[in-house]
């Protein structure tokens, strides 16, 4: 009996790419990638370049047609002219943003600890309800908030602080949803063994929170404080609605410089640079904790 056999054609091996050619191709791709990234970075930093260059120009050299030119000599005159217009706003914004960010972070830390480590009835309902506040835009609540603050005497001239106390309360409450989310994600990743050991040693919920949870939450505090400080510092709408003239935050003072019919570009740029310094300094101080806190709870087994 003759057996039928099938002949399988041999696969012709392709010539391997020489290592030198592969390395050259990879090097060319890297060069193109970095050129594109540098070009995008330069394009993104163009407003910063204009801001810094114009701020340090002599006021007589500032014009819209020469905005891209480097200063012929460094001058601090723009800062000297704009600082008296911003100084009171700086004090008001600092007295608003610092306590608002700290209190909102502390309350969010307590909420996050309770929602992640303590079981109570309807806990799965409470957390989504708190998060719902993130999606409520300022414009949707500005009228009821204004009416409520006026009724309780925390708006404008009715408030001894000129409305700063009411404005601080608004930012604390409006910041609770995001700070609660930040701290809950952080505490979810924290081992329950620490709390169980503390419970065996006789520590209650409050003692465990103060002595264990808070010291371990430094990255989350960094994220919450940076977020809340930036939000409070940059606020314009609630500041214009809630405060009287003597209590205006710095954003309104800056708007009054840049929002007139004749805009002093040098002063406007110098003022914008000064106003950006506190948030920049805060990020530099707490930046090493920022990414750790932002990613807390996302990488788990």
CSV table of C-alpha atoms in Angstrom, one decimal:
chain,number,residue,atom,x,y,z
A,1,UNK,CA,0.0,0.0,0.0
A,2,UNK,CA,1.3,3.4,-1.0
A,3,UNK,CA,1.0,6.1,1.6
A,4,UNK,CA,0.2,9.6,0.6
A,5,UNK,CA,2.6,12.1,1.9
A,6,UNK,CA,2.2,15.9,1.8
A,7,UNK,CA,5.2,18.0,1.2
A,8,UNK,CA,5.3,21.1,3.4
A,9,UNK,CA,7.2,23.9,1.7
A,10,UNK,CA,10.0,25.3,3.7
A,11,UNK,CA,9.6,28.9,4.9
A,12,UNK,CA,12.2,31.1,3.6
A,13,UNK,CA,13.9,32.9,6.4
A,14,UNK,CA,14.0,36.7,5.9
A,15,UNK,CA,17.3,38.4,6.3
A,16,UNK,CA,17.7,39.7,9.8
A,17,UNK,CA,18.0,43.5,10.2
A,18,UNK,CA,21.5,44.5,11.0
A,19,UNK,CA,22.0,45.7,14.5
A,20,UNK,CA,23.5,48.9,13.3
A,21,UNK,CA,20.5,49.7,11.1
A,22,UNK,CA,18.1,48.9,13.9
A,23,UNK,CA,20.0,51.1,16.3
A,24,UNK,CA,20.0,53.9,13.8
A,25,UNK,CA,16.3,53.7,13.3
A,26,UNK,CA,15.6,53.7,17.0
A,27,UNK,CA,17.9,56.7,17.4
A,28,UNK,CA,16.1,58.6,14.7
A,29,UNK,CA,12.7,57.9,16.3
A,30,UNK,CA,14.0,59.2,19.6
A,31,UNK,CA,15.3,62.4,18.0
A,32,UNK,CA,12.0,63.0,16.3
A,33,UNK,CA,10.1,62.3,19.6
A,34,UNK,CA,12.2,64.7,21.6
A,35,UNK,CA,12.0,67.4,18.9
A,36,UNK,CA,8.2,67.2,18.9
A,37,UNK,CA,8.1,67.2,22.8
A,38,UNK,CA,10.4,70.2,23.0
A,39,UNK,CA,8.3,72.1,20.4
A,40,UNK,CA,5.1,71.4,22.3
A,41,UNK,CA,6.7,72.5,25.6
A,42,UNK,CA,8.0,75.7,24.0
A,43,UNK,CA,4.5,76.4,22.6
A,44,UNK,CA,2.9,75.8,25.9
A,45,UNK,CA,5.4,78.1,27.7
A,46,UNK,CA,4.9,81.0,25.3
A,47,UNK,CA,2.4,82.8,27.7
A,48,UNK,CA,4.8,82.3,30.6
A,49,UNK,CA,7.6,83.8,28.5
A,50,UNK,CA,5.5,86.9,27.7
A,51,UNK,CA,4.4,87.1,31.3
A,52,UNK,CA,8.0,87.1,32.7
A,53,UNK,CA,9.6,89.2,30.0
A,54,UNK,CA,6.9,91.9,30.1
A,55,UNK,CA,7.0,92.1,33.9
A,56,UNK,CA,10.7,93.0,34.0
A,57,UNK,CA,10.5,95.6,31.3
A,58,UNK,CA,10.7,99.3,31.9
A,59,UNK,CA,7.1,100.7,31.8
A,60,UNK,CA,8.0,102.9,28.8
A,61,UNK,CA,9.2,99.9,26.8
A,62,UNK,CA,5.9,97.9,27.2
A,63,UNK,CA,3.6,97.8,24.2
A,64,UNK,CA,1.5,95.3,22.4
A,65,UNK,CA,3.7,95.5,19.3
A,66,UNK,CA,6.9,94.8,21.2
A,67,UNK,CA,5.5,92.1,23.5
A,68,UNK,CA,7.9,89.4,22.3
A,69,UNK,CA,11.1,91.4,22.6
A,70,UNK,CA,13.5,90.9,25.5
A,71,UNK,CA,13.9,93.8,27.9
A,72,UNK,CA,16.7,96.2,27.2
A,73,UNK,CA,17.3,96.4,30.9
A,74,UNK,CA,15.8,94.6,33.9
A,75,UNK,CA,13.4,96.9,35.8
A,76,UNK,CA,11.3,96.3,38.9
A,77,UNK,CA,9.1,99.4,38.3
A,78,UNK,CA,6.1,97.4,37.3
A,79,UNK,CA,6.1,95.4,40.5
A,80,UNK,CA,6.5,98.7,42.5
A,81,UNK,CA,3.5,100.2,40.7
A,82,UNK,CA,1.2,97.2,41.0
A,83,UNK,CA,2.0,96.0,44.6
A,84,UNK,CA,0.0,98.8,46.3
A,85,UNK,CA,-3.0,97.8,44.3
A,86,UNK,CA,-2.7,94.1,45.2
A,87,UNK,CA,-1.4,94.2,48.8
A,88,UNK,CA,-4.8,94.3,50.5
A,89,UNK,CA,-6.1,91.6,48.2
A,90,UNK,CA,-3.1,89.5,49.0
A,91,UNK,CA,-3.9,89.7,52.7
A,92,UNK,CA,-7.5,88.9,52.2
A,93,UNK,CA,-6.8,85.9,50.0
A,94,UNK,CA,-4.2,84.5,52.4
A,95,UNK,CA,-6.6,84.9,55.3
A,96,UNK,CA,-9.2,83.1,53.2
A,97,UNK,CA,-7.2,80.3,51.5
A,98,UNK,CA,-5.0,79.1,54.3
A,99,UNK,CA,-7.8,78.3,56.9
A,100,UNK,CA,-10.2,77.1,54.1
A,101,UNK,CA,-7.7,74.6,52.8
A,102,UNK,CA,-6.6,73.3,56.2
A,103,UNK,CA,-10.1,72.9,57.6
A,104,UNK,CA,-11.4,71.3,54.4
A,105,UNK,CA,-8.5,68.9,54.4
A,106,UNK,CA,-9.0,68.0,58.1
A,107,UNK,CA,-12.8,67.4,57.6
A,108,UNK,CA,-12.2,65.4,54.4
A,109,UNK,CA,-9.6,63.3,56.3
A,110,UNK,CA,-12.2,62.5,59.0
A,111,UNK,CA,-14.8,61.7,56.4
A,112,UNK,CA,-12.5,59.5,54.4
A,113,UNK,CA,-11.4,57.6,57.4
A,114,UNK,CA,-14.9,56.9,58.6
A,115,UNK,CA,-16.2,55.9,55.1
A,116,UNK,CA,-13.3,53.6,54.4
A,117,UNK,CA,-12.7,51.9,57.8
A,118,UNK,CA,-15.9,52.0,59.7
A,119,UNK,CA,-19.1,50.1,58.7
A,120,UNK,CA,-22.4,51.8,59.5
A,121,UNK,CA,-25.9,51.7,58.0
A,122,UNK,CA,-26.2,53.2,54.6
A,123,UNK,CA,-22.5,53.9,54.3
A,124,UNK,CA,-22.7,52.9,50.6
A,125,UNK,CA,-25.3,55.6,50.1
A,126,UNK,CA,-23.6,58.4,52.0
A,127,UNK,CA,-20.4,58.3,50.0
A,128,UNK,CA,-22.1,58.7,46.5
A,129,UNK,CA,-24.2,61.5,47.9
A,130,UNK,CA,-21.1,63.4,49.1
A,131,UNK,CA,-19.4,62.8,45.8
A,132,UNK,CA,-22.4,64.3,44.0
A,133,UNK,CA,-21.2,67.7,45.2
A,134,UNK,CA,-18.3,67.5,42.9
A,135,UNK,CA,-20.6,67.7,39.8
A,136,UNK,CA,-22.6,70.7,41.0
A,137,UNK,CA,-21.3,73.8,39.2
A,138,UNK,CA,-20.9,77.1,41.0
A,139,UNK,CA,-23.3,78.8,38.7
A,140,UNK,CA,-26.1,76.4,39.7
A,141,UNK,CA,-26.0,77.4,43.4
A,142,UNK,CA,-24.9,81.0,43.3
A,143,UNK,CA,-28.3,82.5,43.9
A,144,UNK,CA,-29.4,80.2,46.8
A,145,UNK,CA,-26.0,80.5,48.4
A,146,UNK,CA,-26.2,84.3,48.2
A,147,UNK,CA,-29.6,84.3,49.7
A,148,UNK,CA,-28.6,82.0,52.5
A,149,UNK,CA,-25.4,83.9,53.4
A,150,UNK,CA,-27.4,87.2,53.4
A,151,UNK,CA,-30.0,85.6,55.7
A,152,UNK,CA,-27.4,84.5,58.2
A,153,UNK,CA,-25.4,87.7,58.1
A,154,UNK,CA,-22.3,86.4,56.4
A,155,UNK,CA,-22.4,88.3,53.2
A,156,UNK,CA,-20.8,91.7,52.5
A,157,UNK,CA,-21.3,94.5,55.0
A,158,UNK,CA,-23.5,92.4,57.2
A,159,UNK,CA,-20.4,90.4,58.2
A,160,UNK,CA,-17.7,92.0,60.5
A,161,UNK,CA,-15.1,90.4,58.2
A,162,UNK,CA,-16.6,91.9,55.1
A,163,UNK,CA,-17.9,88.6,53.8
A,164,UNK,CA,-14.6,86.7,54.2
A,165,UNK,CA,-16.0,84.3,56.9
A,166,UNK,CA,-18.9,83.4,54.6
A,167,UNK,CA,-16.6,83.0,51.6
A,168,UNK,CA,-14.4,80.7,53.7
A,169,UNK,CA,-17.4,78.6,54.7
A,170,UNK,CA,-18.4,78.2,51.1
A,171,UNK,CA,-15.0,77.0,50.1
A,172,UNK,CA,-14.8,74.6,53.0
A,173,UNK,CA,-18.1,73.0,52.2
A,174,UNK,CA,-17.6,73.0,48.5
A,175,UNK,CA,-14.2,71.4,48.9
A,176,UNK,CA,-15.5,68.5,51.1
A,177,UNK,CA,-16.5,66.2,48.3
A,178,UNK,CA,-13.1,66.2,46.6
A,179,UNK,CA,-11.1,66.0,49.9
A,180,UNK,CA,-13.3,63.2,51.1
A,181,UNK,CA,-12.6,61.3,47.9
A,182,UNK,CA,-8.8,61.9,48.2
A,183,UNK,CA,-8.6,60.7,51.8
A,184,UNK,CA,-11.0,57.7,51.3
A,185,UNK,CA,-8.8,56.4,48.4
A,186,UNK,CA,-5.8,56.8,50.7
A,187,UNK,CA,-7.3,55.0,53.7
A,188,UNK,CA,-8.7,52.2,51.6
A,189,UNK,CA,-5.1,51.2,50.7
A,190,UNK,CA,-4.1,51.3,54.4
A,191,UNK,CA,-3.8,47.9,56.1
A,192,UNK,CA,-6.6,47.1,58.6
A,193,UNK,CA,-3.9,45.3,60.7
A,194,UNK,CA,-2.8,48.6,62.2
A,195,UNK,CA,-6.2,49.5,63.4
A,196,UNK,CA,-6.8,46.0,64.8
A,197,UNK,CA,-3.6,46.2,66.7
A,198,UNK,CA,-4.5,49.6,68.1
A,199,UNK,CA,-7.9,48.3,69.1
A,200,UNK,CA,-6.3,45.4,71.0
A,201,UNK,CA,-4.2,48.0,72.8
A,202,UNK,CA,-7.3,49.8,73.9
A,203,UNK,CA,-7.4,52.6,71.4
A,204,UNK,CA,-10.8,53.8,70.3
A,205,UNK,CA,-11.9,55.2,66.9
A,206,UNK,CA,-10.8,58.8,67.7
A,207,UNK,CA,-7.4,57.7,69.1
A,208,UNK,CA,-6.8,55.5,66.1
A,209,UNK,CA,-7.7,58.3,63.8
A,210,UNK,CA,-5.4,60.9,65.5
A,211,UNK,CA,-2.4,58.7,66.3
A,212,UNK,CA,-2.4,56.3,63.3
A,213,UNK,CA,-4.5,57.6,60.4
A,214,UNK,CA,-3.5,61.3,60.4
A,215,UNK,CA,0.3,60.7,60.6
A,216,UNK,CA,0.1,58.2,57.7
A,217,UNK,CA,-2.0,60.6,55.5
A,218,UNK,CA,0.7,63.1,54.6
A,219,UNK,CA,0.6,62.5,50.9
A,220,UNK,CA,-3.2,62.8,50.9
A,221,UNK,CA,-2.9,66.0,52.9
A,222,UNK,CA,-0.5,67.4,50.3
A,223,UNK,CA,-3.0,66.7,47.5
A,224,UNK,CA,-6.0,68.1,49.4
A,225,UNK,CA,-4.2,71.3,50.6
A,226,UNK,CA,-2.8,72.0,47.1
A,227,UNK,CA,-6.2,71.5,45.5
A,228,UNK,CA,-8.1,73.5,48.1
A,229,UNK,CA,-5.6,76.3,48.3
A,230,UNK,CA,-5.5,76.7,44.6
A,231,UNK,CA,-9.3,76.6,44.3
A,232,UNK,CA,-9.8,79.2,47.1
A,233,UNK,CA,-6.9,81.4,45.9
A,234,UNK,CA,-8.1,81.5,42.3
A,235,UNK,CA,-11.8,82.1,43.1
A,236,UNK,CA,-13.4,85.1,41.5
A,237,UNK,CA,-17.1,84.6,41.2
A,238,UNK,CA,-17.9,83.8,44.9
A,239,UNK,CA,-15.4,86.5,45.9
A,240,UNK,CA,-17.2,89.1,43.9
A,241,UNK,CA,-20.6,88.0,45.2
A,242,UNK,CA,-19.8,87.6,48.9
A,243,UNK,CA,-17.3,90.3,49.9
A,244,UNK,CA,-17.4,94.0,50.3
A,245,UNK,CA,-14.8,96.3,48.7
A,246,UNK,CA,-12.3,96.2,51.6
A,247,UNK,CA,-12.4,92.4,51.7
A,248,UNK,CA,-12.0,91.7,48.0
A,249,UNK,CA,-9.7,88.8,47.3
A,250,UNK,CA,-6.6,89.3,45.1
A,251,UNK,CA,-8.3,88.0,41.9
A,252,UNK,CA,-10.7,90.9,41.9
A,253,UNK,CA,-7.9,93.4,42.5
A,254,UNK,CA,-6.0,91.8,39.6
A,255,UNK,CA,-9.1,92.0,37.4
A,256,UNK,CA,-9.5,95.7,38.2
A,257,UNK,CA,-5.9,96.3,36.9
A,258,UNK,CA,-6.4,94.3,33.7
A,259,UNK,CA,-10.1,95.0,33.1
A,260,UNK,CA,-10.1,98.7,32.4
A,261,UNK,CA,-10.4,100.5,29.1
A,262,UNK,CA,-6.7,101.3,29.1
A,263,UNK,CA,-4.7,98.3,30.2
A,264,UNK,CA,-1.2,98.8,31.7
A,265,UNK,CA,0.3,95.6,30.3
A,266,UNK,CA,3.4,95.8,32.4
A,267,UNK,CA,1.4,96.1,35.7
A,268,UNK,CA,-1.0,93.5,34.6
A,269,UNK,CA,1.8,91.0,33.8
A,270,UNK,CA,3.7,91.8,37.0
A,271,UNK,CA,0.5,91.4,39.0
A,272,UNK,CA,-0.3,88.1,37.4
A,273,UNK,CA,3.2,86.9,38.2
A,274,UNK,CA,2.9,88.0,41.8
A,275,UNK,CA,-0.5,86.3,42.2
A,276,UNK,CA,0.8,83.0,40.9
A,277,UNK,CA,3.7,82.9,43.4
A,278,UNK,CA,1.9,81.5,46.4
A,279,UNK,CA,0.4,78.5,44.6
A,280,UNK,CA,3.7,77.9,42.9
A,281,UNK,CA,5.5,78.0,46.3
A,282,UNK,CA,3.0,75.6,47.9
A,283,UNK,CA,3.4,73.1,45.1
A,284,UNK,CA,7.2,73.3,45.4
A,285,UNK,CA,7.0,72.6,49.1
A,286,UNK,CA,4.5,69.8,48.9
A,287,UNK,CA,5.1,68.5,45.4
A,288,UNK,CA,7.1,65.5,46.5
A,289,UNK,CA,4.0,64.1,48.2
A,290,UNK,CA,1.6,65.2,45.4
A,291,UNK,CA,1.8,62.2,43.0
A,292,UNK,CA,2.0,59.7,45.9
A,293,UNK,CA,-1.2,61.1,47.4
A,294,UNK,CA,-2.9,61.4,44.0
A,295,UNK,CA,-2.3,57.7,43.1
A,296,UNK,CA,-3.1,56.4,46.6
A,297,UNK,CA,-5.6,53.6,46.4
A,298,UNK,CA,-5.3,53.1,42.7
A,299,UNK,CA,-2.5,50.4,42.7
A,300,UNK,CA,-3.7,47.5,44.8
A,301,UNK,CA,-3.4,43.8,44.5
